[in-house]
């Protein structure tokens, strides 16, 4: 055992350099005044106070709202797919899961640009509508386009954990439920759904975290005016140059996510 | 025995190109403990799954109280199953597992609690209501599975090798308890096993199956003493099987001699096979013997010795409490009722 314990040391150094120290720096920035001289530290709550302005609160609300909708849609669409896949013979299941993950092999930017081409005012869909003699529809730079992009991108993160929990379920439990008088619907509600909840919670956690903190997809599909937390942080660092405020938002987001995750963990434990 | 409860009529089942059941005809009666016995792949589990409703037969009928049910889904049948690996719901505690069926029927909560308690008492798990099923031992899980099935008061309980995963000692005890429970609740048990001892110990009727066909149906004593063919004789207990000819009623010829027997109803000079059970053979002095040979090997087996005696034509296996040293010339003796004449098997 001791021998193996030594092998963890490089990882500890790695984590310290690339995770812990940057986090400390972010915290430091968040609690200090503007100006990048580290030597003249003057602590302040100003950055957090600024965050309470209604513009910023609205951004947070919108981000969480979009995150919740995206997660809900992923669950609604992903669960049936995961369920259907889990009914196939094992070999077919492996192939189908591979198919689910294939889009993830292509760079997310490229996929998002593809959506732009499909949804644009003179994009594929509108050209088709035009051919059919119908009026063009404006889809780009709306909630619809952003949610569509988010759902398509993060769907696999919902499907895979749910599929895992469904496929490892003992099939004789389903037969036992039928045997004891449960209709297919009751069997789903009382046995299959209950036993897949750990996978569902994992999926929700993954998709929600990803969609709350994303910034590329809303930027491309939502346009420059579309502000989510991720875009706000990005703009503070890149265009506005207010690293202190950007750090404060990052910290707030991290804390909210931590609270969310511990809530999910507790739900998971209760289910068990 | 009382009324016919289940009738299987010319049941066949194909999986892809493979025929696993080749025409099963079987009547199952109320209150009967019936065992489907056979080697793995003989079709016994498929037969059980058809009765439960998990499989549809390729052809043939399943009658329940005279009504055809082969297309009825399992949740509409008055039949419950105890699964091989118990299949208890891991997210429910012991009481909720047992109450699963009653909860679906919207039975009153206080009635459910009462019934669950009574079931737990019957299977010897009083006070286990709130336990986590995943933390129970194999034997305890099996008892919960039995209680979960019986609490629904089915007309028939199906048991698919329920003791297969238990160790030998608990298995013996559970055999006894299962039989007791069956007598207590007074319903039909259909039991699937590949263990002949289990089948003989518990059953009223044993159905020996092989290759998707029924080989013999009978009481444990009939099956053991009067096996109908070589397969049954070999599968149930140990046997010396000898080809011979039925000269006429009560007279059989094998190994070059004619012997008295108690069998009749064969055609004259019909080719048959004879079973001599090792425990029915006695070692005697050569001059008093029906057959003579030389002791080839003697093995101590605890209760008895197993002695292999080589005659001119074959080797007989004898189980006796007498000792005979290898190399000695001995005689073999048996009574007319120990000679079991069976039909000769064509295809096997």
Coordinates of C-alpha atoms in Angstrom, one line a residue:
Chain A
X1 CA 0.0 0.0 0.0
X2 CA 2.7 2.5 1.0
X3 CA 4.4 1.9 -2.3
X4 CA 1.2 2.9 -4.2
X5 CA 0.6 5.9 -2.0
X6 CA 3.9 7.4 -3.2
X7 CA 2.6 7.3 -6.7
X8 CA -0.1 9.8 -5.9
X9 CA 2.4 12.6 -5.3
X10 CA 2.7 13.8 -8.9
X11 CA -1.0 14.2 -9.0
X12 CA -1.0 16.2 -5.8
X13 CA 1.6 18.6 -7.2
X14 CA -0.4 18.8 -10.5
X15 CA -3.7 19.6 -8.7
X16 CA -2.0 22.1 -6.4
X17 CA -0.4 24.0 -9.3
X18 CA -3.4 23.9 -11.7
X19 CA -6.4 23.9 -9.4
X20 CA -5.7 25.0 -5.9
X21 CA -3.4 28.0 -6.6
X22 CA -5.7 29.4 -9.4
X23 CA -8.6 29.1 -7.0
X24 CA -6.8 31.0 -4.3
X25 CA -5.9 33.6 -6.9
X26 CA -9.5 33.9 -8.0
X27 CA -10.6 34.3 -4.3
X28 CA -7.9 36.9 -3.9
X29 CA -9.0 38.9 -6.9
X30 CA -12.6 38.6 -5.8
X31 CA -12.0 40.2 -2.5
X32 CA -9.6 43.0 -3.5
X33 CA -9.8 46.4 -5.2
X34 CA -9.2 47.0 -8.8
X35 CA -5.6 47.3 -9.9
X36 CA -3.4 44.4 -10.5
X37 CA -0.6 45.2 -8.0
X38 CA -0.6 42.2 -5.7
X39 CA 1.6 44.1 -3.2
X40 CA -0.9 46.8 -2.3
X41 CA -3.8 44.5 -1.3
X42 CA -6.9 46.3 -0.1
X43 CA -9.8 44.0 0.7
X44 CA -13.3 44.9 -0.2
X45 CA -16.9 43.5 -0.6
X46 CA -17.4 45.9 -3.5
X47 CA -17.3 43.2 -6.2
X48 CA -19.9 41.1 -4.5
X49 CA -22.1 44.2 -3.9
X50 CA -21.9 45.0 -7.6
X51 CA -23.2 41.6 -8.4
X52 CA -26.5 42.4 -6.7
X53 CA -27.4 45.0 -9.2
X54 CA -30.5 43.9 -11.1
X55 CA -28.8 43.5 -14.5
X56 CA -26.5 40.9 -13.0
X57 CA -29.1 39.2 -10.9
X58 CA -31.2 38.9 -14.1
X59 CA -28.3 37.2 -15.8
X60 CA -28.1 34.6 -13.1
X61 CA -31.8 34.0 -13.1
X62 CA -31.7 33.6 -16.9
X63 CA -28.8 31.2 -16.7
X64 CA -30.4 29.0 -14.2
X65 CA -33.7 29.1 -16.0
X66 CA -32.0 28.0 -19.2
X67 CA -30.0 25.4 -17.3
X68 CA -33.2 24.0 -15.8
X69 CA -35.1 23.9 -19.1
X70 CA -32.1 22.3 -20.9
X71 CA -31.8 19.7 -18.2
X72 CA -35.5 19.0 -18.2
X73 CA -35.6 18.6 -22.0
X74 CA -32.5 16.4 -22.0
X75 CA -34.2 14.2 -19.3
X76 CA -37.5 14.1 -21.2
X77 CA -35.9 13.1 -24.5
X78 CA -32.9 11.2 -23.1
X79 CA -34.7 8.9 -20.7
X80 CA -36.9 7.2 -23.3
X81 CA -33.9 6.8 -25.6
X82 CA -31.7 5.3 -22.8
X83 CA -34.6 3.0 -21.9
X84 CA -35.1 1.8 -25.5
X85 CA -31.4 1.2 -25.9
X86 CA -31.3 -0.8 -22.7
X87 CA -33.9 -3.2 -24.2
X88 CA -31.6 -4.3 -27.0
X89 CA -29.2 -7.3 -26.9
X90 CA -25.9 -6.3 -25.3
X91 CA -23.9 -6.0 -28.5
X92 CA -26.4 -3.8 -30.2
X93 CA -26.5 -1.6 -27.0
X94 CA -22.7 -1.0 -27.3
X95 CA -23.1 0.1 -30.9
X96 CA -26.1 2.4 -30.1
X97 CA -24.3 4.0 -27.2
X98 CA -21.4 4.6 -29.6
X99 CA -23.7 6.3 -32.0
X100 CA -25.0 8.5 -29.2
X101 CA -21.5 9.7 -28.4
X102 CA -20.3 10.1 -32.0
X103 CA -21.3 13.8 -32.2
X104 CA -19.1 14.5 -29.2
X105 CA -16.1 13.4 -31.3
X106 CA -16.5 16.5 -33.4
X107 CA -15.4 19.8 -31.9
X108 CA -18.2 21.6 -30.2
X109 CA -17.5 24.8 -32.1
X110 CA -17.9 23.1 -35.4
X111 CA -21.2 21.5 -34.3
X112 CA -22.5 24.8 -33.2
X113 CA -21.5 26.5 -36.5
X114 CA -23.4 23.7 -38.2
X115 CA -26.5 24.6 -36.2
X116 CA -26.0 28.3 -37.3
X117 CA -26.1 27.2 -40.9
X118 CA -29.2 25.1 -40.4
X119 CA -31.1 27.8 -38.4
X120 CA -29.9 31.0 -40.1
X121 CA -32.4 33.3 -41.9
X122 CA -31.1 32.0 -45.2
X123 CA -30.2 28.6 -43.7
X124 CA -31.2 25.1 -44.7
X125 CA -34.6 25.1 -42.9
X126 CA -35.7 28.5 -44.3
X127 CA -34.5 27.5 -47.8
X128 CA -36.7 24.4 -47.5
X129 CA -39.6 26.4 -46.3
X130 CA -39.1 28.8 -49.2
X131 CA -39.2 25.8 -51.6
X132 CA -42.5 24.8 -50.1
X133 CA -43.7 28.3 -50.6
X134 CA -43.9 29.1 -46.9
X135 CA -42.7 32.2 -45.1
X136 CA -39.3 32.1 -43.5
X137 CA -39.0 31.8 -39.7
X138 CA -36.6 33.6 -37.6
X139 CA -34.8 31.1 -35.4
X140 CA -31.3 32.4 -34.8
X141 CA -30.5 34.5 -31.7
X142 CA -33.5 33.4 -29.8
X143 CA -34.1 31.3 -26.7
X144 CA -35.1 28.5 -29.0
X145 CA -31.8 28.4 -30.9
X146 CA -29.8 28.5 -27.6
X147 CA -31.8 25.8 -25.9
X148 CA -31.7 23.6 -29.1
X149 CA -27.9 24.0 -29.1
X150 CA -27.5 23.2 -25.4
X151 CA -29.8 20.2 -25.5
X152 CA -28.1 18.7 -28.6
X153 CA -24.7 19.2 -27.1
X154 CA -25.4 17.9 -23.6
X155 CA -27.8 15.1 -24.4
X156 CA -25.2 12.3 -24.2
X157 CA -24.3 13.3 -20.7
X158 CA -27.9 12.6 -19.7
X159 CA -28.3 9.4 -21.8
X160 CA -25.1 7.6 -20.7
X161 CA -25.6 7.6 -16.9
X162 CA -29.3 6.7 -17.3
X163 CA -28.4 3.9 -19.7
X164 CA -25.8 2.5 -17.3
X165 CA -28.2 2.3 -14.5
X166 CA -30.9 0.7 -16.7
X167 CA -28.7 -1.8 -18.3
X168 CA -27.2 -3.1 -15.1
X169 CA -30.6 -3.7 -13.7
X170 CA -31.5 -7.3 -13.1
X171 CA -34.1 -8.2 -15.8
X172 CA -35.8 -10.7 -13.5
X173 CA -36.9 -7.8 -11.3
X174 CA -39.1 -6.7 -14.2
X175 CA -40.5 -10.2 -14.5
X176 CA -41.0 -10.3 -10.8
X177 CA -43.1 -7.1 -11.0
X178 CA -45.3 -8.5 -13.8
X179 CA -45.6 -11.7 -11.9
X180 CA -46.9 -9.9 -8.8
X181 CA -49.6 -8.3 -10.8
X182 CA -48.0 -5.0 -12.1
X183 CA -49.0 -3.8 -15.5
X184 CA -46.2 -2.6 -17.7
X185 CA -46.8 1.0 -16.7
X186 CA -46.9 0.1 -13.0
X187 CA -43.7 -1.9 -13.4
X188 CA -42.0 1.1 -14.9
X189 CA -43.2 3.5 -12.2
X190 CA -42.6 1.2 -9.2
X191 CA -39.5 -0.7 -10.2
X192 CA -37.7 0.5 -13.3
X193 CA -37.9 4.3 -12.7
X194 CA -37.1 3.8 -9.0
X195 CA -34.0 1.8 -9.7
X196 CA -32.8 4.2 -12.4
X197 CA -32.9 7.3 -10.1
X198 CA -29.2 7.3 -9.3
X199 CA -28.5 7.4 -13.1
X200 CA -31.1 10.2 -13.5
X201 CA -29.6 12.3 -10.7
X202 CA -26.1 11.8 -12.2
X203 CA -27.4 12.9 -15.6
X204 CA -29.2 15.9 -14.2
X205 CA -26.1 17.0 -12.3
X206 CA -23.9 16.7 -15.4
X207 CA -26.2 18.5 -17.8
X208 CA -27.1 21.2 -15.4
X209 CA -23.6 22.0 -14.5
X210 CA -22.5 22.1 -18.1
X211 CA -25.4 24.2 -19.3
X212 CA -25.3 26.7 -16.5
X213 CA -21.6 27.5 -17.0
X214 CA -21.5 27.3 -20.8
X215 CA -20.6 30.4 -22.8
X216 CA -19.7 29.3 -26.4
X217 CA -23.1 28.1 -27.4
X218 CA -25.1 31.1 -26.2
X219 CA -22.6 33.4 -27.7
X220 CA -22.8 31.8 -31.2
X221 CA -26.5 30.8 -31.2
X222 CA -27.8 33.6 -29.0
X223 CA -25.7 36.4 -30.4
X224 CA -23.7 39.2 -28.7
X225 CA -26.7 40.4 -26.6
X226 CA -27.3 37.0 -25.1
X227 CA -25.9 37.1 -21.6
X228 CA -25.5 34.1 -19.3
X229 CA -23.2 33.7 -16.4
X230 CA -20.5 32.1 -18.5
X231 CA -20.6 35.0 -21.0
X232 CA -20.6 37.5 -18.2
X233 CA -17.5 36.0 -16.7
X234 CA -15.8 35.8 -20.1
X235 CA -16.6 39.4 -20.9
X236 CA -15.3 40.6 -17.6
X237 CA -11.9 39.0 -18.2
X238 CA -11.6 39.5 -21.9
X239 CA -13.3 42.6 -23.0
X240 CA -14.1 44.7 -19.9
X241 CA -10.8 43.8 -18.1
X242 CA -12.4 43.8 -14.6
X243 CA -10.7 40.7 -13.3
X244 CA -11.9 41.4 -9.8
X245 CA -15.5 41.4 -10.7
X246 CA -15.1 38.4 -13.0
X247 CA -13.5 36.5 -10.2
X248 CA -16.3 37.4 -7.8
X249 CA -18.9 36.0 -10.3
X250 CA -16.9 32.9 -10.7
X251 CA -16.8 32.3 -7.0
X252 CA -20.5 32.9 -6.6
X253 CA -21.2 30.4 -9.4
X254 CA -18.9 27.9 -7.8
X255 CA -20.7 28.2 -4.5
X256 CA -24.1 27.9 -6.0
X257 CA -23.0 24.8 -7.9
X258 CA -21.6 23.3 -4.7
X259 CA -24.8 23.9 -2.9
X260 CA -26.7 22.3 -5.8
X261 CA -24.4 19.3 -5.9
X262 CA -24.7 18.6 -2.2
X263 CA -28.5 18.8 -2.5
X264 CA -28.4 16.2 -5.3
X265 CA -26.1 14.0 -3.2
X266 CA -28.6 14.1 -0.4
X267 CA -31.5 13.2 -2.7
X268 CA -29.4 10.3 -3.9
X269 CA -28.8 9.0 -0.4
X270 CA -32.5 9.3 0.5
X271 CA -33.4 7.2 -2.5
X272 CA -31.0 4.5 -1.3
Chain B
X1 CA -56.1 -36.3 -6.4
X2 CA -58.8 -33.6 -7.0
X3 CA -59.5 -31.4 -10.0
X4 CA -57.3 -30.6 -13.0
X5 CA -56.0 -27.1 -12.6
X6 CA -53.6 -26.7 -15.5
X7 CA -53.5 -28.6 -18.7
X8 CA -50.6 -28.3 -21.1
X9 CA -51.7 -29.6 -24.6
X10 CA -49.1 -30.4 -27.2
X11 CA -46.9 -27.4 -26.2
X12 CA -44.0 -26.6 -28.5
X13 CA -41.5 -23.8 -28.3
X14 CA -38.9 -22.7 -30.8
X15 CA -36.1 -20.1 -30.1
X16 CA -34.8 -19.1 -33.5
X17 CA -34.1 -22.4 -35.2
X18 CA -33.8 -24.4 -32.0
X19 CA -36.8 -26.4 -30.8
X20 CA -36.7 -26.5 -27.0
X21 CA -40.1 -28.0 -26.4
X22 CA -41.3 -30.9 -28.6
X23 CA -44.9 -31.4 -27.7
X24 CA -45.5 -31.3 -23.9
X25 CA -48.7 -32.9 -22.6
X26 CA -49.2 -32.6 -18.9
X27 CA -52.1 -32.3 -16.4
X28 CA -51.4 -30.6 -13.2
X29 CA -53.9 -31.0 -10.3
X30 CA -55.1 -28.9 -7.4
X31 CA -53.0 -29.2 -4.3
X32 CA -50.2 -31.1 -6.1
X33 CA -46.5 -30.8 -5.6
X34 CA -45.3 -31.4 -9.1
X35 CA -41.6 -31.3 -10.1
X36 CA -40.2 -30.9 -13.5
X37 CA -36.9 -32.7 -13.4
X38 CA -34.2 -32.9 -16.0
X39 CA -30.7 -31.9 -17.1
X40 CA -30.1 -28.3 -18.1
X41 CA -31.4 -27.5 -21.5
X42 CA -34.2 -30.1 -21.3
X43 CA -37.0 -27.5 -21.5
X44 CA -38.1 -27.6 -17.9
X45 CA -37.6 -23.9 -17.2
X46 CA -39.2 -22.9 -20.6
X47 CA -42.2 -25.0 -19.6
X48 CA -42.4 -23.1 -16.3
X49 CA -42.0 -19.7 -18.0
X50 CA -44.8 -20.5 -20.4
X51 CA -47.1 -21.3 -17.4
X52 CA -46.0 -18.1 -15.7
X53 CA -46.7 -16.1 -18.9
X54 CA -43.1 -14.9 -19.6
X55 CA -42.9 -16.9 -22.8
X56 CA -45.6 -17.6 -25.4
X57 CA -45.7 -21.2 -26.7
X58 CA -45.0 -21.6 -30.5
X59 CA -47.9 -23.9 -30.7
X60 CA -50.2 -25.8 -28.3
X61 CA -52.5 -24.7 -25.5
X62 CA -52.2 -23.8 -21.8
X63 CA -55.5 -24.3 -20.0
X64 CA -56.1 -22.9 -16.5
X65 CA -59.3 -24.1 -15.0
X66 CA -60.3 -25.1 -18.5
X67 CA -59.7 -21.6 -20.0
X68 CA -57.0 -21.1 -22.5
X69 CA -54.4 -18.5 -21.1
X70 CA -51.3 -18.8 -23.3
X71 CA -51.8 -15.3 -24.6
X72 CA -52.7 -13.8 -21.2
X73 CA -49.9 -11.5 -19.7
X74 CA -48.3 -12.6 -16.5
X75 CA -49.9 -9.8 -14.4
X76 CA -53.4 -11.2 -15.2
X77 CA -52.7 -14.8 -14.1
X78 CA -53.4 -16.2 -10.6
X79 CA -49.9 -17.6 -10.6
X80 CA -46.9 -16.4 -8.7
X81 CA -43.2 -17.3 -9.2
X82 CA -40.2 -17.7 -6.9
X83 CA -37.2 -16.9 -9.0
X84 CA -33.9 -18.7 -9.2
X85 CA -32.0 -15.7 -7.8
X86 CA -35.0 -14.4 -5.7
X87 CA -35.3 -11.1 -7.7
X88 CA -36.2 -9.1 -4.6
X89 CA -36.6 -5.4 -5.2
X90 CA -33.4 -3.8 -3.8
X91 CA -35.1 -0.4 -3.2
X92 CA -37.7 -1.9 -0.9
X93 CA -37.4 -3.3 2.6
X94 CA -38.6 -6.8 3.5
X95 CA -42.2 -5.8 4.3
X96 CA -42.5 -3.6 1.2
X97 CA -41.2 -6.4 -1.0
X98 CA -43.8 -8.8 0.4
X99 CA -46.5 -6.2 0.2
X100 CA -45.7 -5.3 -3.5
X101 CA -48.6 -7.4 -5.0
X102 CA -51.1 -6.4 -2.3
X103 CA -50.2 -2.7 -2.7
X104 CA -51.0 -3.0 -6.4
X105 CA -54.4 -4.4 -5.6
X106 CA -55.0 -1.4 -3.3
X107 CA -55.6 -3.6 -0.4
X108 CA -56.2 -1.8 2.9
X109 CA -53.0 -0.9 4.7
X110 CA -53.9 -2.5 8.0
X111 CA -54.9 -5.8 6.2
X112 CA -51.5 -5.7 4.3
X113 CA -49.6 -5.3 7.5
X114 CA -51.5 -8.2 9.0
X115 CA -50.9 -10.5 6.0
X116 CA -47.2 -9.5 5.8
X117 CA -46.8 -10.4 9.5
X118 CA -48.5 -13.7 9.0
X119 CA -46.3 -14.6 6.0
X120 CA -43.1 -13.6 7.8
X121 CA -44.1 -15.9 10.7
X122 CA -44.8 -18.7 8.3
X123 CA -41.3 -18.5 6.7
X124 CA -39.7 -18.0 10.0
X125 CA -38.6 -14.3 9.6
X126 CA -40.7 -12.6 12.4
X127 CA -39.5 -9.1 13.1
X128 CA -37.7 -8.7 9.8
X129 CA -40.2 -6.2 8.4
X130 CA -37.8 -3.2 8.2
X131 CA -34.7 -5.1 7.2
X132 CA -32.8 -4.2 4.0
X133 CA -33.3 -7.2 1.6
X134 CA -29.8 -6.7 0.1
X135 CA -28.2 -7.4 3.5
X136 CA -30.1 -10.8 4.1
X137 CA -28.4 -14.2 3.6
X138 CA -29.3 -16.3 0.6
X139 CA -31.7 -18.5 2.7
X140 CA -33.4 -15.5 4.2
X141 CA -33.8 -13.8 0.8
X142 CA -35.4 -17.0 -0.5
X143 CA -37.9 -17.0 2.4
X144 CA -38.8 -13.4 1.6
X145 CA -39.3 -14.4 -2.1
X146 CA -41.6 -17.2 -1.1
X147 CA -43.5 -15.0 1.3
X148 CA -43.8 -12.3 -1.4
X149 CA -45.3 -14.8 -3.8
X150 CA -47.6 -16.6 -1.4
X151 CA -49.1 -13.5 0.2
X152 CA -51.0 -12.9 -3.0
X153 CA -52.8 -16.3 -2.4
X154 CA -52.1 -17.6 -5.9
X155 CA -53.7 -20.8 -7.1
X156 CA -50.3 -22.0 -8.3
X157 CA -46.8 -21.3 -7.1
X158 CA -44.0 -21.7 -9.6
X159 CA -40.5 -22.3 -8.3
X160 CA -37.5 -22.1 -10.6
X161 CA -34.6 -24.0 -9.0
X162 CA -35.2 -21.9 -5.9
X163 CA -32.6 -23.7 -3.8
X164 CA -29.9 -23.8 -6.4
X165 CA -27.9 -20.9 -5.0
X166 CA -28.0 -22.2 -1.4
X167 CA -25.4 -24.3 0.3
X168 CA -26.1 -28.0 0.9
X169 CA -27.2 -27.8 4.6
X170 CA -29.6 -24.9 4.1
X171 CA -30.9 -26.6 1.0
X172 CA -31.9 -29.7 2.9
X173 CA -33.6 -27.6 5.5
X174 CA -35.5 -25.5 2.9
X175 CA -36.6 -28.7 1.1
X176 CA -38.3 -29.7 4.3
X177 CA -39.8 -26.3 4.9
X178 CA -41.1 -25.9 1.4
X179 CA -42.9 -29.2 1.6
X180 CA -44.4 -28.1 4.9
X181 CA -45.5 -24.7 3.6
X182 CA -47.1 -26.4 0.6
X183 CA -49.1 -28.6 2.8
X184 CA -50.0 -25.7 5.0
X185 CA -51.3 -23.4 2.3
X186 CA -52.7 -26.2 0.3
X187 CA -52.0 -24.9 -3.2
X188 CA -50.3 -26.4 -6.3
X189 CA -46.5 -26.1 -6.4
X190 CA -44.7 -26.5 -9.7
X191 CA -41.1 -27.0 -9.0
X192 CA -38.2 -27.0 -11.4
X193 CA -34.9 -28.7 -10.5
X194 CA -32.1 -30.7 -12.0
X195 CA -31.5 -32.3 -8.6
X196 CA -33.1 -35.8 -8.5
X197 CA -32.8 -36.1 -4.8
X198 CA -34.7 -32.8 -4.3
X199 CA -37.4 -34.0 -6.7
X200 CA -37.8 -37.4 -5.0
X201 CA -37.9 -35.9 -1.5
X202 CA -40.5 -33.2 -2.0
X203 CA -42.8 -34.2 -4.9
X204 CA -46.2 -35.9 -5.2
X205 CA -45.5 -36.2 -8.9
X206 CA -42.2 -36.1 -10.8
X207 CA -42.1 -35.2 -14.5
X208 CA -38.8 -36.3 -16.0
X209 CA -37.8 -34.3 -19.0
X210 CA -35.1 -34.6 -21.6
X211 CA -34.5 -32.8 -24.9
X212 CA -37.8 -31.0 -24.8
X213 CA -39.9 -34.1 -24.2
X214 CA -41.4 -35.7 -21.2
X215 CA -39.8 -39.1 -20.5
X216 CA -41.9 -40.2 -17.6
X217 CA -44.6 -38.9 -15.3
X218 CA -45.1 -40.6 -12.0
X219 CA -44.8 -40.7 -8.2
X220 CA -41.2 -40.6 -6.9
X221 CA -41.5 -44.3 -6.0
X222 CA -42.7 -45.2 -9.5
X223 CA -40.0 -43.1 -11.2
X224 CA -37.3 -44.7 -9.1
X225 CA -38.5 -48.3 -9.1
X226 CA -40.1 -48.5 -12.5
X227 CA -38.2 -46.2 -14.8
X228 CA -39.7 -46.3 -18.3
X229 CA -36.5 -46.0 -20.2
X230 CA -32.8 -45.8 -20.1
X231 CA -32.7 -42.0 -19.7
X232 CA -34.9 -42.0 -16.6
X233 CA -33.1 -45.0 -15.1
X234 CA -29.7 -43.2 -15.6
X235 CA -30.9 -39.8 -14.5
X236 CA -32.6 -41.0 -11.3
X237 CA -30.1 -42.8 -9.1
X238 CA -27.5 -45.2 -10.2
X239 CA -28.3 -48.2 -12.4
X240 CA -27.0 -51.3 -14.1
X241 CA -28.8 -51.2 -17.5
X242 CA -28.7 -54.4 -19.5
X243 CA -30.2 -55.1 -22.9
X244 CA -32.4 -58.1 -23.0
X245 CA -35.5 -59.8 -24.4
X246 CA -38.9 -60.2 -22.8
X247 CA -39.6 -63.9 -23.4
X248 CA -43.2 -63.7 -22.1
X249 CA -45.0 -62.1 -19.2
X250 CA -43.0 -62.5 -16.0
X251 CA -40.0 -64.0 -17.8
X252 CA -37.0 -62.0 -19.0
X253 CA -33.8 -63.0 -20.7
X254 CA -30.5 -61.2 -20.4
X255 CA -26.8 -62.1 -20.2
X256 CA -27.6 -65.5 -21.6
X257 CA -30.0 -66.6 -18.8
X258 CA -33.7 -66.4 -18.1
X259 CA -35.0 -64.8 -15.0
X260 CA -38.3 -64.4 -13.2
X261 CA -39.6 -60.9 -13.0
X262 CA -42.8 -59.1 -12.1
X263 CA -43.3 -57.2 -15.4
X264 CA -45.9 -58.0 -18.0
X265 CA -47.7 -56.4 -20.9
X266 CA -44.8 -56.5 -23.3
X267 CA -44.9 -58.3 -26.6
X268 CA -43.4 -61.8 -26.7
X269 CA -39.7 -61.7 -27.5
X270 CA -39.8 -57.9 -27.5
X271 CA -36.3 -56.3 -27.1
X272 CA -36.2 -54.4 -23.9
X273 CA -33.8 -53.0 -21.3
X274 CA -33.5 -54.1 -17.7
X275 CA -32.5 -52.0 -14.8
X276 CA -30.9 -53.5 -11.7
X277 CA -30.3 -51.0 -9.0
X278 CA -26.9 -51.4 -7.3
X279 CA -28.5 -51.5 -3.9
X280 CA -30.8 -54.4 -5.0
X281 CA -27.9 -56.6 -5.8
X282 CA -26.4 -58.9 -3.2
X283 CA -23.0 -60.6 -3.1
X284 CA -23.5 -64.3 -2.4
X285 CA -21.5 -67.5 -2.7
X286 CA -21.0 -68.5 -6.4
X287 CA -23.1 -71.7 -6.0
X288 CA -26.2 -69.7 -4.8
X289 CA -25.9 -67.1 -7.4
X290 CA -27.9 -66.0 -10.4
X291 CA -24.8 -64.5 -12.1
X292 CA -21.1 -65.0 -11.3
X293 CA -18.1 -62.8 -11.7
X294 CA -14.9 -61.5 -10.1
X295 CA -14.6 -58.5 -7.8
X296 CA -12.7 -55.9 -9.7
X297 CA -12.8 -53.0 -7.3
X298 CA -14.1 -52.2 -3.8
X299 CA -14.6 -48.6 -2.6
X300 CA -15.7 -47.6 0.9
X301 CA -18.6 -45.1 0.6
X302 CA -19.5 -44.5 4.3
X303 CA -22.8 -46.3 4.7
X304 CA -21.9 -49.0 2.2
X305 CA -19.3 -50.4 -0.1
X306 CA -19.4 -49.9 -3.8
X307 CA -18.2 -53.1 -5.4
X308 CA -17.6 -53.6 -9.2
X309 CA -18.2 -57.2 -10.2
X310 CA -16.9 -58.2 -13.7
X311 CA -18.9 -61.0 -15.3
X312 CA -18.3 -62.5 -18.7
X313 CA -20.3 -59.9 -20.5
X314 CA -20.2 -56.7 -18.4
X315 CA -19.4 -55.0 -15.1
X316 CA -22.1 -54.8 -12.4
X317 CA -22.1 -52.0 -9.8
X318 CA -23.2 -53.4 -6.4
X319 CA -23.9 -51.3 -3.2
X320 CA -23.8 -53.5 -0.1
X321 CA -22.7 -53.3 3.5
X322 CA -20.7 -56.5 3.1
X323 CA -17.1 -56.4 2.2
X324 CA -15.6 -58.4 -0.7
X325 CA -11.9 -58.2 -1.5
X326 CA -10.9 -57.5 -5.1
X327 CA -10.0 -60.7 -7.1
X328 CA -12.4 -62.9 -5.3
X329 CA -14.9 -65.0 -7.3
X330 CA -18.4 -64.1 -6.2
X331 CA -22.0 -64.6 -7.1
X332 CA -24.7 -62.0 -7.7
X333 CA -28.2 -62.5 -6.5
X334 CA -31.5 -60.5 -6.8
X335 CA -35.2 -61.0 -6.3
X336 CA -37.7 -61.1 -9.2
X337 CA -39.2 -57.7 -8.1
X338 CA -35.7 -56.1 -8.4
X339 CA -35.7 -56.7 -12.1
X340 CA -37.2 -53.6 -13.7
X341 CA -38.0 -54.0 -17.4
X342 CA -38.2 -50.9 -19.5
X343 CA -39.0 -50.1 -23.1
X344 CA -35.9 -49.8 -25.3
X345 CA -35.1 -46.3 -26.3
X346 CA -34.7 -45.7 -30.0
X347 CA -33.2 -42.4 -30.4
X348 CA -31.0 -42.1 -27.4

